[in-house]
GROMACS .gro file of C-alpha atoms in nm:
model
  513
    1MET     CA    1   0.000   0.000   0.000
    2THR     CA    2   0.138   0.338  -0.100
    3PRO     CA    3   0.165   0.626   0.153
    4THR     CA    4  -0.117   0.804  -0.033
    5GLN     CA    5  -0.344   0.501   0.002
    6GLU     CA    6  -0.263   0.471   0.371
    7THR     CA    7  -0.400   0.820   0.434
    8GLN     CA    8  -0.721   0.756   0.240
    9PRO     CA    9  -1.041   0.681   0.435
   10LEU     CA   10  -1.138   0.314   0.446
   11TRP     CA   11  -1.443   0.368   0.222
   12GLN     CA   12  -1.226   0.538  -0.041
   13ARG     CA   13  -0.978   0.250  -0.048
   14GLY     CA   14  -1.262  -0.002  -0.070
   15ALA     CA   15  -1.429   0.191  -0.352
   16SER     CA   16  -1.103   0.217  -0.546
   17LYS     CA   17  -1.038  -0.156  -0.505
   18LYS     CA   18  -1.387  -0.242  -0.630
   19ARG     CA   19  -1.353  -0.015  -0.936
   20GLN     CA   20  -1.018  -0.169  -1.026
   21GLU     CA   21  -1.158  -0.522  -0.990
   22CYS     CA   22  -1.451  -0.437  -1.221
   23LYS     CA   23  -1.229  -0.266  -1.480
   24ALA     CA   24  -0.995  -0.564  -1.482
   25LYS     CA   25  -1.283  -0.786  -1.593
   26ILE     CA   26  -1.327  -0.586  -1.915
   27SER     CA   27  -1.115  -0.703  -2.206
   28ASN     CA   28  -0.872  -0.438  -2.333
   29ALA     CA   29  -1.033  -0.477  -2.675
   30TRP     CA   30  -1.364  -0.367  -2.524
   31LEU     CA   31  -1.239  -0.048  -2.358
   32VAL     CA   32  -1.368   0.287  -2.487
   33PRO     CA   33  -1.073   0.453  -2.663
   34GLU     CA   34  -0.930   0.770  -2.513
   35THR     CA   35  -0.986   0.955  -2.841
   36LEU     CA   36  -1.361   0.908  -2.800
   37TRP     CA   37  -1.351   1.014  -2.434
   38ASP     CA   38  -1.151   1.324  -2.528
   39SER     CA   39  -1.400   1.421  -2.800
   40LEU     CA   40  -1.684   1.456  -2.549
   41PRO     CA   41  -1.741   1.763  -2.328
   42HIS     CA   42  -1.647   1.699  -1.965
   43PRO     CA   43  -1.777   1.653  -1.709
   44LEU     CA   44  -2.057   1.470  -1.889
   45GLU     CA   45  -2.303   1.523  -1.605
   46SER     CA   46  -2.277   1.901  -1.651
   47ASN     CA   47  -2.311   1.902  -2.031
   48LYS     CA   48  -2.608   1.817  -2.250
   49VAL     CA   49  -2.480   1.514  -2.440
   50ASN     CA   50  -2.715   1.270  -2.616
   51LEU     CA   51  -2.509   0.951  -2.627
   52ILE     CA   52  -2.773   0.772  -2.833
   53GLU     CA   53  -2.787   1.036  -3.109
   54LEU     CA   54  -2.406   1.059  -3.110
   55ASP     CA   55  -2.400   0.683  -3.178
   56VAL     CA   56  -2.118   0.639  -2.927
   57ILE     CA   57  -2.154   0.259  -2.932
   58ARG     CA   58  -2.060   0.250  -3.301
   59ARG     CA   59  -1.793   0.519  -3.263
   60SER     CA   60  -1.624   0.320  -2.988
   61ASN     CA   61  -1.533   0.054  -3.248
   62VAL     CA   62  -1.583  -0.214  -2.983
   63LEU     CA   63  -1.858  -0.382  -3.187
   64THR     CA   64  -1.802  -0.482  -3.550
   65GLU     CA   65  -2.009  -0.333  -3.830
   66GLY     CA   66  -2.177  -0.669  -3.877
   67GLU     CA   67  -2.276  -0.680  -3.512
   68LEU     CA   68  -2.419  -0.331  -3.533
   69ASP     CA   69  -2.596  -0.334  -3.870
   70LYS     CA   70  -2.925  -0.497  -3.778
   71LEU     CA   71  -2.949  -0.324  -3.442
   72SER     CA   72  -2.855   0.030  -3.546
   73THR     CA   73  -3.095   0.036  -3.843
   74GLY     CA   74  -3.381  -0.086  -3.626
   75GLU     CA   75  -3.448  -0.364  -3.879
   76PHE     CA   76  -3.462  -0.608  -3.590
   77THR     CA   77  -3.652  -0.526  -3.272
   78ALA     CA   78  -3.527  -0.645  -2.934
   79VAL     CA   79  -3.790  -0.921  -2.946
   80GLU     CA   80  -3.665  -1.040  -3.285
   81VAL     CA   81  -3.306  -1.039  -3.160
   82THR     CA   82  -3.412  -1.236  -2.853
   83SER     CA   83  -3.608  -1.473  -3.076
   84ALA     CA   84  -3.306  -1.521  -3.303
   85VAL     CA   85  -3.086  -1.602  -3.005
   86CYS     CA   86  -3.341  -1.855  -2.881
   87LYS     CA   87  -3.372  -2.015  -3.228
   88ARG     CA   88  -2.994  -2.045  -3.255
   89ALA     CA   89  -2.984  -2.197  -2.907
   90ALA     CA   90  -3.261  -2.439  -3.006
   91VAL     CA   91  -3.069  -2.561  -3.311
   92ALA     CA   92  -2.748  -2.590  -3.109
   93GLY     CA   93  -2.937  -2.774  -2.837
   94GLN     CA   94  -3.072  -3.030  -3.082
   95LEU     CA   95  -2.724  -3.094  -3.217
   96SER     CA   96  -2.525  -3.081  -2.894
   97GLY     CA   97  -2.763  -3.142  -2.605
   98ASN     CA   98  -3.091  -3.043  -2.448
   99LEU     CA   99  -3.211  -2.687  -2.396
  100LYS     CA  100  -3.181  -2.585  -2.036
  101GLY     CA  101  -3.503  -2.384  -2.032
  102PRO     CA  102  -3.719  -2.121  -2.207
  103LEU     CA  103  -3.452  -1.853  -2.150
  104HIS     CA  104  -3.170  -2.071  -2.282
  105GLY     CA  105  -2.867  -1.857  -2.372
  106LEU     CA  106  -3.045  -1.526  -2.310
  107PRO     CA  107  -2.814  -1.270  -2.145
  108ILE     CA  108  -2.990  -1.096  -1.857
  109SER     CA  109  -2.851  -0.804  -1.657
  110VAL     CA  110  -2.941  -0.764  -1.290
  111LYS     CA  111  -2.952  -0.474  -1.049
  112ASP     CA  112  -2.657  -0.476  -0.810
  113CYS     CA  113  -2.875  -0.550  -0.505
  114LEU     CA  114  -2.939  -0.902  -0.635
  115HIS     CA  115  -2.677  -1.151  -0.524
  116VAL     CA  116  -2.473  -1.343  -0.779
  117ALA     CA  117  -2.234  -1.600  -0.638
  118GLY     CA  118  -1.873  -1.540  -0.735
  119THR     CA  119  -1.894  -1.161  -0.724
  120GLN     CA  120  -1.893  -1.029  -0.369
  121GLU     CA  121  -2.157  -1.280  -0.263
  122THR     CA  122  -2.125  -1.645  -0.180
  123GLU     CA  123  -2.477  -1.746  -0.285
  124ASN     CA  124  -2.733  -1.638  -0.542
  125SER     CA  125  -3.056  -1.454  -0.483
  126CYS     CA  126  -3.353  -1.686  -0.527
  127LEU     CA  127  -3.447  -1.525  -0.858
  128VAL     CA  128  -3.091  -1.558  -0.990
  129ASP     CA  129  -3.099  -1.931  -0.915
  130MET     CA  130  -3.428  -1.957  -1.097
  131LEU     CA  131  -3.314  -1.760  -1.402
  132LEU     CA  132  -3.003  -1.976  -1.431
  133ASP     CA  133  -3.218  -2.289  -1.418
  134LEU     CA  134  -3.435  -2.139  -1.693
  135GLY     CA  135  -3.122  -2.111  -1.908
  136ALA     CA  136  -3.042  -1.741  -1.873
  137VAL     CA  137  -2.685  -1.611  -1.866
  138MET     CA  138  -2.597  -1.372  -1.583
  139TYR     CA  139  -2.333  -1.147  -1.734
  140ILE     CA  140  -2.344  -0.805  -1.564
  141LYS     CA  141  -2.461  -0.624  -1.250
  142THR     CA  142  -2.572  -0.261  -1.275
  143ASN     CA  143  -2.536   0.057  -1.074
  144VAL     CA  144  -2.759   0.164  -0.784
  145PRO     CA  145  -2.770   0.471  -0.557
  146GLN     CA  146  -2.625   0.475  -0.210
  147THR     CA  147  -2.886   0.305   0.017
  148MET     CA  148  -3.116   0.260  -0.289
  149MET     CA  149  -3.357   0.514  -0.139
  150THR     CA  150  -3.335   0.792  -0.395
  151ALA     CA  151  -3.416   0.852  -0.762
  152ASP     CA  152  -3.057   0.939  -0.861
  153SER     CA  153  -2.829   0.638  -0.912
  154GLU     CA  154  -2.507   0.764  -0.757
  155ASN     CA  155  -2.268   0.599  -0.513
  156ILE     CA  156  -1.911   0.641  -0.393
  157ILE     CA  157  -1.779   0.340  -0.588
  158PHE     CA  158  -1.896   0.379  -0.947
  159GLY     CA  159  -2.017   0.738  -0.933
  160ARG     CA  160  -2.330   0.862  -1.107
  161THR     CA  161  -2.534   0.693  -1.379
  162LEU     CA  162  -2.630   0.942  -1.650
  163SER     CA  163  -2.929   0.945  -1.883
  164PRO     CA  164  -2.810   0.825  -2.226
  165TRP     CA  165  -3.048   1.077  -2.387
  166ASN     CA  166  -2.899   1.376  -2.206
  167THR     CA  167  -2.605   1.334  -1.972
  168MET     CA  168  -2.708   1.648  -1.779
  169LEU     CA  169  -3.012   1.454  -1.655
  170THR     CA  170  -3.058   1.173  -1.408
  171ALA     CA  171  -3.108   0.815  -1.522
  172GLY     CA  172  -3.345   0.773  -1.228
  173GLY     CA  173  -3.323   0.535  -0.937
  174SER     CA  174  -3.282   0.307  -0.785
  175SER     CA  175  -3.266   0.083  -1.095
  176GLY     CA  176  -3.095   0.358  -1.295
  177GLY     CA  177  -2.797   0.147  -1.398
  178GLU     CA  178  -3.027  -0.118  -1.547
  179GLU     CA  179  -3.235   0.129  -1.745
  180ALA     CA  180  -2.936   0.322  -1.883
  181LEU     CA  181  -2.776  -0.004  -1.997
  182ILE     CA  182  -3.099  -0.116  -2.164
  183ALA     CA  183  -3.151   0.222  -2.333
  184LEU     CA  184  -2.804   0.188  -2.487
  185ARG     CA  185  -2.892  -0.168  -2.599
  186GLY     CA  186  -2.628  -0.314  -2.372
  187SER     CA  187  -2.881  -0.563  -2.239
  188PRO     CA  188  -3.185  -0.724  -2.406
  189LEU     CA  189  -3.357  -0.779  -2.072
  190GLY     CA  190  -3.287  -0.669  -1.717
  191ILE     CA  191  -3.406  -0.718  -1.361
  192GLY     CA  192  -3.484  -0.429  -1.126
  193THR     CA  193  -3.655  -0.381  -0.792
  194ASP     CA  194  -3.926  -0.137  -0.688
  195VAL     CA  195  -4.040  -0.028  -0.340
  196ALA     CA  196  -4.155   0.325  -0.430
  197GLY     CA  197  -4.100   0.353  -0.805
  198SER     CA  198  -3.746   0.221  -0.853
  199ILE     CA  199  -3.828   0.029  -1.172
  200ARG     CA  200  -4.072   0.279  -1.316
  201ILE     CA  201  -3.895   0.612  -1.256
  202PRO     CA  202  -3.572   0.501  -1.431
  203ALA     CA  203  -3.784   0.358  -1.715
  204LEU     CA  204  -3.933   0.706  -1.755
  205CYS     CA  205  -3.593   0.877  -1.734
  206CYS     CA  206  -3.427   0.647  -1.988
  207GLY     CA  207  -3.719   0.594  -2.229
  208THR     CA  208  -3.753   0.219  -2.169
  209TYR     CA  209  -4.026  -0.024  -2.060
  210GLY     CA  210  -4.057  -0.145  -1.701
  211PHE     CA  211  -4.297  -0.371  -1.512
  212LYS     CA  212  -4.353  -0.371  -1.136
  213PRO     CA  213  -4.545  -0.688  -1.047
  214SER     CA  214  -4.752  -0.736  -0.736
  215ALA     CA  215  -4.524  -0.807  -0.441
  216SER     CA  216  -4.403  -1.164  -0.398
  217ARG     CA  217  -4.517  -1.286  -0.739
  218ILE     CA  218  -4.157  -1.299  -0.862
  219PRO     CA  219  -3.897  -1.434  -0.613
  220ASP     CA  220  -3.719  -1.156  -0.422
  221SER     CA  221  -3.551  -1.327  -0.127
  222LYS     CA  222  -3.176  -1.323  -0.061
  223GLN     CA  223  -3.108  -0.975  -0.192
  224GLN     CA  224  -2.972  -0.657  -0.037
  225ARG     CA  225  -3.268  -0.443   0.069
  226TYR     CA  226  -3.280  -0.071   0.137
  227GLY     CA  227  -3.299  -0.107   0.516
  228SER     CA  228  -3.173  -0.341   0.785
  229GLY     CA  229  -3.464  -0.587   0.755
  230GLY     CA  230  -3.682  -0.730   1.028
  231ILE     CA  231  -3.970  -0.483   0.986
  232TRP     CA  232  -4.127  -0.467   0.642
  233THR     CA  233  -4.383  -0.192   0.613
  234ILE     CA  234  -4.408  -0.189   0.235
  235TYR     CA  235  -4.315  -0.496   0.035
  236GLY     CA  236  -4.098  -0.432  -0.268
  237SER     CA  237  -4.127  -0.604  -0.605
  238VAL     CA  238  -3.879  -0.753  -0.848
  239GLY     CA  239  -3.958  -0.709  -1.216
  240PRO     CA  240  -3.828  -0.693  -1.574
  241LEU     CA  241  -3.698  -0.397  -1.776
  242ALA     CA  242  -3.660  -0.396  -2.153
  243ASN     CA  243  -3.696  -0.202  -2.477
  244ASP     CA  244  -4.037  -0.345  -2.565
  245MET     CA  245  -4.353  -0.486  -2.407
  246GLU     CA  246  -4.307  -0.838  -2.542
  247ALA     CA  247  -3.982  -0.884  -2.353
  248LEU     CA  248  -4.150  -0.789  -2.025
  249GLU     CA  249  -4.408  -1.062  -2.077
  250ILE     CA  250  -4.149  -1.317  -2.191
  251LEU     CA  251  -3.961  -1.283  -1.861
  252THR     CA  252  -4.270  -1.268  -1.640
  253ARG     CA  253  -4.438  -1.563  -1.808
  254ALA     CA  254  -4.118  -1.770  -1.801
  255VAL     CA  255  -4.072  -1.717  -1.426
  256LEU     CA  256  -4.434  -1.753  -1.316
  257GLY     CA  257  -4.497  -2.047  -1.547
  258ALA     CA  258  -4.176  -2.232  -1.463
  259ASN     CA  259  -4.146  -2.592  -1.347
  260PRO     CA  260  -4.030  -2.615  -1.072
  261ARG     CA  261  -4.253  -2.326  -0.976
  262PRO     CA  262  -4.125  -2.007  -0.804
  263ALA     CA  263  -4.251  -2.113  -0.459
  264LEU     CA  264  -3.999  -2.397  -0.458
  265TYR     CA  265  -3.715  -2.145  -0.495
  266ASP     CA  266  -3.837  -1.879  -0.255
  267PRO     CA  267  -4.026  -1.959   0.068
  268ASP     CA  268  -4.176  -1.610   0.073
  269VAL     CA  269  -4.318  -1.603  -0.278
  270LEU     CA  270  -4.692  -1.634  -0.344
  271ASP     CA  271  -4.766  -1.974  -0.496
  272ILE     CA  272  -4.968  -1.835  -0.788
  273PRO     CA  273  -4.863  -1.961  -1.131
  274TRP     CA  274  -4.900  -1.766  -1.454
  275ARG     CA  275  -5.270  -1.733  -1.543
  276ASN     CA  276  -5.379  -1.755  -1.906
  277ILE     CA  277  -5.650  -1.490  -1.921
  278GLY     CA  278  -5.920  -1.478  -2.184
  279PRO     CA  279  -5.953  -1.213  -2.455
  280LEU     CA  280  -5.982  -0.856  -2.333
  281ASN     CA  281  -6.286  -0.640  -2.389
  282PRO     CA  282  -6.218  -0.461  -2.721
  283ARG     CA  283  -6.353  -0.142  -2.562
  284LEU     CA  284  -6.151  -0.095  -2.243
  285ARG     CA  285  -6.265   0.132  -1.962
  286LEU     CA  286  -5.954   0.325  -1.866
  287GLY     CA  287  -5.936   0.564  -1.574
  288PHE     CA  288  -5.716   0.870  -1.638
  289LEU     CA  289  -5.570   1.011  -1.318
  290LEU     CA  290  -5.574   1.391  -1.313
  291GLU     CA  291  -5.283   1.584  -1.164
  292ASP     CA  292  -5.259   1.663  -0.794
  293PRO     CA  293  -5.219   2.037  -0.714
  294ALA     CA  294  -4.927   1.954  -0.483
  295PHE     CA  295  -4.761   1.755  -0.764
  296PRO     CA  296  -4.842   1.949  -1.084
  297LEU     CA  297  -4.728   1.802  -1.413
  298HIS     CA  298  -4.448   1.958  -1.612
  299PRO     CA  299  -4.566   2.083  -1.955
  300PRO     CA  300  -4.437   1.786  -2.160
  301VAL     CA  301  -4.585   1.537  -1.913
  302ARG     CA  302  -4.925   1.708  -1.940
  303ALA     CA  303  -4.897   1.706  -2.319
  304THR     CA  304  -4.805   1.336  -2.321
  305ARG     CA  305  -5.104   1.248  -2.102
  306GLN     CA  306  -5.339   1.439  -2.333
  307ALA     CA  307  -5.192   1.280  -2.645
  308ALA     CA  308  -5.227   0.933  -2.492
  309ALA     CA  309  -5.592   0.999  -2.405
  310SER     CA  310  -5.662   1.114  -2.761
  311CYS     CA  311  -5.497   0.805  -2.912
  312LEU     CA  312  -5.695   0.571  -2.690
  313LYS     CA  313  -6.024   0.751  -2.752
  314GLU     CA  314  -5.968   0.731  -3.128
  315ALA     CA  315  -5.908   0.357  -3.089
  316GLY     CA  316  -6.252   0.322  -2.929
  317HIS     CA  317  -6.160   0.294  -2.561
  318GLU     CA  318  -6.348   0.480  -2.288
  319ILE     CA  319  -6.159   0.741  -2.089
  320ILE     CA  320  -6.287   0.810  -1.736
  321PRO     CA  321  -6.125   1.112  -1.562
  322LEU     CA  322  -6.030   1.046  -1.197
  323SER     CA  323  -5.953   1.335  -0.965
  324ALA     CA  324  -5.639   1.324  -0.753
  325GLU     CA  325  -5.859   1.377  -0.447
  326GLU     CA  326  -6.064   1.060  -0.505
  327CYS     CA  327  -5.741   0.871  -0.582
  328HIS     CA  328  -5.582   1.001  -0.258
  329ILE     CA  329  -5.241   1.071  -0.415
  330ALA     CA  330  -5.105   1.317  -0.157
  331TYR     CA  331  -5.265   1.122   0.130
  332ALA     CA  332  -5.103   0.795   0.017
  333LEU     CA  333  -4.763   0.958  -0.033
  334GLU     CA  334  -4.761   1.089   0.324
  335VAL     CA  335  -4.849   0.742   0.457
  336VAL     CA  336  -4.576   0.580   0.244
  337TRP     CA  337  -4.297   0.808   0.363
  338LYS     CA  338  -4.407   0.784   0.724
  339LEU     CA  339  -4.406   0.404   0.697
  340PHE     CA  340  -4.047   0.417   0.572
  341SER     CA  341  -3.937   0.587   0.896
  342PHE     CA  342  -4.219   0.536   1.146
  343ASP     CA  343  -3.982   0.478   1.440
  344ASP     CA  344  -3.755   0.777   1.361
  345SER     CA  345  -3.468   0.542   1.280
  346ASP     CA  346  -3.273   0.561   0.959
  347ALA     CA  347  -3.096   0.229   0.928
  348ALA     CA  348  -2.970   0.305   0.577
  349SER     CA  349  -2.804   0.630   0.689
  350GLU     CA  350  -2.654   0.451   0.987
  351VAL     CA  351  -2.488   0.201   0.754
  352VAL     CA  352  -2.344   0.488   0.549
  353ALA     CA  353  -2.217   0.663   0.862
  354GLN     CA  354  -2.060   0.344   1.000
  355GLY     CA  355  -1.863   0.306   0.679
  356GLY     CA  356  -1.746   0.666   0.697
  357GLU     CA  357  -1.889   0.742   0.354
  358PRO     CA  358  -2.003   1.090   0.256
  359PRO     CA  359  -2.380   1.086   0.184
  360ILE     CA  360  -2.485   1.158  -0.172
  361ALA     CA  361  -2.669   1.485  -0.233
  362SER     CA  362  -2.997   1.347  -0.370
  363ARG     CA  363  -3.077   1.167  -0.045
  364ALA     CA  364  -3.075   1.498   0.142
  365VAL     CA  365  -3.309   1.647  -0.121
  366VAL     CA  366  -3.558   1.364  -0.075
  367ALA     CA  367  -3.535   1.382   0.307
  368THR     CA  368  -3.604   1.756   0.304
  369LEU     CA  369  -3.908   1.717   0.078
  370ALA     CA  370  -4.042   1.429   0.288
  371GLU     CA  371  -4.009   1.643   0.601
  372ARG     CA  372  -4.200   1.924   0.427
  373LEU     CA  373  -4.496   1.690   0.375
  374GLY     CA  374  -4.577   1.737   0.744
  375SER     CA  375  -4.874   1.554   0.901
  376ARG     CA  376  -5.169   1.684   0.706
  377TYR     CA  377  -5.334   1.343   0.678
  378VAL     CA  378  -5.195   1.182   0.994
  379PRO     CA  379  -5.228   1.454   1.262
  380GLY     CA  380  -5.047   1.404   1.590
  381PHE     CA  381  -4.804   1.159   1.434
  382LYS     CA  382  -4.495   1.292   1.611
  383ASP     CA  383  -4.656   1.252   1.953
  384MET     CA  384  -4.727   0.881   1.903
  385THR     CA  385  -4.508   0.593   2.013
  386PRO     CA  386  -4.351   0.385   1.731
  387ILE     CA  387  -4.609   0.107   1.779
  388GLU     CA  388  -4.895   0.360   1.774
  389ARG     CA  389  -4.751   0.510   1.457
  390LEU     CA  390  -4.725   0.175   1.283
  391SER     CA  391  -5.080   0.081   1.384
  392THR     CA  392  -5.216   0.418   1.274
  393LEU     CA  393  -5.038   0.408   0.938
  394ASN     CA  394  -5.159   0.057   0.865
  395MET     CA  395  -5.515   0.170   0.939
  396GLU     CA  396  -5.466   0.462   0.701
  397ARG     CA  397  -5.350   0.213   0.439
  398VAL     CA  398  -5.672   0.016   0.495
  399LYS     CA  399  -5.878   0.331   0.436
  400ILE     CA  400  -5.694   0.416   0.113
  401ASN     CA  401  -5.729   0.059  -0.007
  402ALA     CA  402  -6.103   0.066   0.063
  403ALA     CA  403  -6.138   0.394  -0.126
  404TRP     CA  404  -5.962   0.247  -0.430
  405HIS     CA  405  -6.171  -0.071  -0.405
  406ALA     CA  406  -6.482   0.145  -0.428
  407LEU     CA  407  -6.329   0.341  -0.717
  408TRP     CA  408  -6.267   0.030  -0.927
  409LYS     CA  409  -6.628  -0.082  -0.871
  410LYS     CA  410  -6.790   0.260  -0.917
  411HIS     CA  411  -6.635   0.317  -1.260
  412ASP     CA  412  -6.605  -0.051  -1.361
  413LEU     CA  413  -6.244   0.012  -1.460
  414ASP     CA  414  -6.019  -0.227  -1.650
  415ALA     CA  415  -5.707  -0.024  -1.569
  416VAL     CA  416  -5.589   0.325  -1.479
  417ILE     CA  417  -5.338   0.541  -1.667
  418CYS     CA  418  -5.123   0.814  -1.513
  419PRO     CA  419  -4.771   0.953  -1.555
  420PRO     CA  420  -4.487   0.778  -1.367
  421ALA     CA  421  -4.386   1.118  -1.226
  422PRO     CA  422  -4.489   1.484  -1.259
  423ASN     CA  423  -4.167   1.537  -1.455
  424THR     CA  424  -3.944   1.372  -1.710
  425ALA     CA  425  -3.583   1.304  -1.620
  426VAL     CA  426  -3.454   1.620  -1.453
  427GLU     CA  427  -3.116   1.763  -1.361
  428HIS     CA  428  -2.907   1.554  -1.122
  429ASP     CA  429  -3.015   1.556  -0.757
  430LYS     CA  430  -3.341   1.737  -0.842
  431HIS     CA  431  -3.592   1.453  -0.868
  432GLY     CA  432  -3.870   1.501  -0.615
  433LEU     CA  433  -4.103   1.269  -0.424
  434THR     CA  434  -4.260   0.966  -0.587
  435ALA     CA  435  -4.625   1.071  -0.575
  436TYR     CA  436  -4.738   0.888  -0.890
  437THR     CA  437  -4.563   0.557  -0.822
  438SER     CA  438  -4.537   0.487  -0.448
  439PHE     CA  439  -4.913   0.471  -0.383
  440MET     CA  440  -4.913   0.157  -0.599
  441ASN     CA  441  -4.653   0.004  -0.366
  442LEU     CA  442  -4.871   0.097  -0.070
  443LEU     CA  443  -5.168  -0.081  -0.231
  444ASP     CA  444  -4.953  -0.350  -0.396
  445TYR     CA  445  -5.079  -0.282  -0.749
  446PRO     CA  446  -4.892  -0.408  -1.057
  447ALA     CA  447  -4.788  -0.131  -1.295
  448CYS     CA  448  -4.620  -0.097  -1.633
  449VAL     CA  449  -4.436   0.203  -1.781
  450ILE     CA  450  -4.455   0.263  -2.158
  451PRO     CA  451  -4.231   0.523  -2.329
  452PHE     CA  452  -4.429   0.770  -2.540
  453GLN     CA  453  -4.310   1.094  -2.703
  454LYS     CA  454  -4.028   1.331  -2.610
  455ALA     CA  455  -4.030   1.668  -2.435
  456GLY     CA  456  -4.070   1.963  -2.671
  457LYS     CA  457  -4.009   2.335  -2.617
  458TYR     CA  458  -4.214   2.502  -2.345
  459SER     CA  459  -4.183   2.799  -2.112
  460ASP     CA  460  -3.994   2.748  -1.787
  461VAL     CA  461  -4.202   2.678  -1.474
  462LYS     CA  462  -4.107   2.758  -1.114
  463MET     CA  463  -4.227   2.546  -0.824
  464GLN     CA  464  -4.482   2.730  -0.609
  465GLU     CA  465  -4.534   2.726  -0.232
  466GLY     CA  466  -4.693   2.397  -0.126
  467GLN     CA  467  -4.575   2.211  -0.436
  468PHE     CA  468  -4.326   1.925  -0.436
  469VAL     CA  469  -4.192   1.913  -0.791
  470PRO     CA  470  -3.861   2.036  -0.933
  471ASP     CA  471  -3.853   2.352  -1.142
  472TYR     CA  472  -3.899   2.301  -1.514
  473HIS     CA  473  -3.608   2.425  -1.728
  474SER     CA  474  -3.702   2.378  -2.091
  475ALA     CA  475  -3.353   2.426  -2.236
  476ALA     CA  476  -3.212   2.146  -2.023
  477LEU     CA  477  -3.508   1.908  -2.048
  478GLU     CA  478  -3.602   1.940  -2.415
  479GLY     CA  479  -3.578   1.599  -2.580
  480ALA     CA  480  -3.612   1.401  -2.257
  481PRO     CA  481  -3.822   1.082  -2.290
  482CYS     CA  482  -4.184   1.090  -2.172
  483SER     CA  483  -4.395   0.792  -2.062
  484VAL     CA  484  -4.733   0.673  -1.943
  485GLN     CA  485  -4.800   0.428  -1.661
  486VAL     CA  486  -5.069   0.158  -1.672
  487PHE     CA  487  -5.182  -0.018  -1.354
  488THR     CA  488  -5.448  -0.261  -1.238
  489SER     CA  489  -5.562  -0.386  -0.898
  490ARG     CA  490  -5.363  -0.627  -0.681
  491LEU     CA  491  -5.254  -0.962  -0.826
  492ARG     CA  492  -5.399  -0.887  -1.168
  493ASP     CA  493  -5.048  -0.889  -1.313
  494GLU     CA  494  -5.144  -1.083  -1.623
  495GLU     CA  495  -5.425  -0.836  -1.697
  496CYS     CA  496  -5.188  -0.544  -1.639
  497LEU     CA  497  -4.942  -0.674  -1.897
  498ALA     CA  498  -5.219  -0.758  -2.146
  499ILE     CA  499  -5.381  -0.414  -2.117
  500ALA     CA  500  -5.040  -0.243  -2.132
  501LYS     CA  501  -4.978  -0.426  -2.460
  502VAL     CA  502  -5.304  -0.288  -2.599
  503VAL     CA  503  -5.213   0.063  -2.485
  504ASP     CA  504  -4.861   0.029  -2.626
  505ARG     CA  505  -4.990  -0.082  -2.968
  506CYS     CA  506  -5.234   0.207  -2.972
  507LEU     CA  507  -4.974   0.470  -2.877
  508HIS     CA  508  -4.723   0.340  -3.130
  509SER     CA  509  -4.963   0.235  -3.406
  510ASP     CA  510  -4.791   0.467  -3.654
  511GLN     CA  511  -4.468   0.274  -3.593
  512THR     CA  512  -4.617  -0.076  -3.598
  513SER     CA  513  -4.878  -0.053  -3.874
   0.00000   0.00000   0.00000
C-alpha cells in the first residue's frame, strides 16, 4: 500500500479496489478509446450530451459493423433479436444437447442489489438461481444509488449513472444502472426492484419499458434491501426492464410459469402460477388520473397524457377522468414516507455513517421534501409511540385501499393510466417525491411504464409554495423521454401486462402498422 493510500479513508480505499476489480474484468479490446472520451465535453453530467444520437456505441469501435448493422438500423426489434438467439440456441441444443429452459442462452442483466455467487456474494438470490435454471446467462450487474432510497443512481464506488439521452439529466433510481444499460442496448432484458418507483422512474428517465409486479409474485428473497430488515412496512417487487412490451411478458411468463414453480425457490413467494387470461374487452374502460395540485405536471408530461388519451379515444376505448382527491395521491404519499421511517430510525443512513462514507446529495433532497410533507393526513403523528404510529399508518392504508376498491367498482375500470412522475428526467439531484408511483406500492398494485413521445419546447415553470416538484427548465429538459404508466388492482399482473400491450400498440400504431 502506498503512503497516499494509507492516508485515504477506508471507504475510499474499498471503492477504489472495487472499481479496479470491475475494470480488470473488461477485455482491453472492449475499452472505450481515449480519443472518444476526449471528443466529449467533460464533465458529462454538466453538459447536454445525447449519447444515443451521437452513436457512441458504433464510434467506440468495440462492436463490429456486422454486429451493429441490424441493431442500429432498427431492422430487428429487441424481441426479434431475442427470438433469433433462442432459435440459434434451439438448433445448437438439438445438435449438442438439451435446452436448459425457455430462457436458454439469453443474457440478462441484474440490479446490483441481487446476489450473484462469485462476485462479492457467496450465494445467489432466489431469482438468480431460478433464471439460471431457466437457461439465462448472468453477465453483468448494474449501478444503484447509495442506500437505494433515492431517484438518482449515484454511489461512492462507481459514481453517477447518466441518462443516455442527455447526460445532464438523471437516469433515475434506484434501478438507474439497469435502465441506462438497456436504453443503450447493452442488455436485451434486465431485472430491477421497486419499493416506491425504482423500476418505473428510471424507465421514464431512460425511455424504456418497465414492469412492477404485485409483491411476492416474482422471487425476491436473498437480496440486499434498502434497510436493515426485520420490519417490512411496504413490500418491494422484483420485475423486468426492456426495450419493448413483449420482452416484459417473456420474462414474467417464463418465471411464473416455470417448473419447478417459483414457490420452490423462494419460501416467501406467493404460490400463484402464470394465469392464461381470456380475450380482453375490445372497448376498455380506462381511468385517467388527473394531476394533484401539490404535484403538478411539467408541460411535456401534461402534453403526453393528453396525447395518450386522444390516441386511446380514437381507438374506441373509454376514458374516465379520476380526480387526484378521489385517488388520494397526496394522502397515500404521506403514509408511504411515514411508513419508511415510522420509528424515527434511519438504518440506511446509519450504515453509510458506520462506513465513513459521505452521503450523496440526492438523499438529502428527498429527506427535506419528505419532512415538508408534514402531518396533514396523519395529525399528531410525532406525539405517538412507534407502535402507535405503525398501527395508525396501517389503518390509514386500509382506508386508502377501501377507497380504491370502491373506485374500481364505481367506474367498472379495467385499468388506470397516469404519468410515472410529474416530470421527465430532470437535472441531477433534483428529482422530487414519488407521488405517482409509491401509492401503488402501498396498495400492492402491478404497474407498467410505456415510453411515449419526447419533451418539446415550453416555457420554464417555477415550483410554487406547497408544491413538491422540481422547477422546469425547458432548455435542459427538451428531448427528454416521456412515458405513461398503466396499472391494475392487486394480483392482476397478467391483466396489467395484457392491457399495457393494448395501450402500447395504440400509442405506437404509426410505428407498428
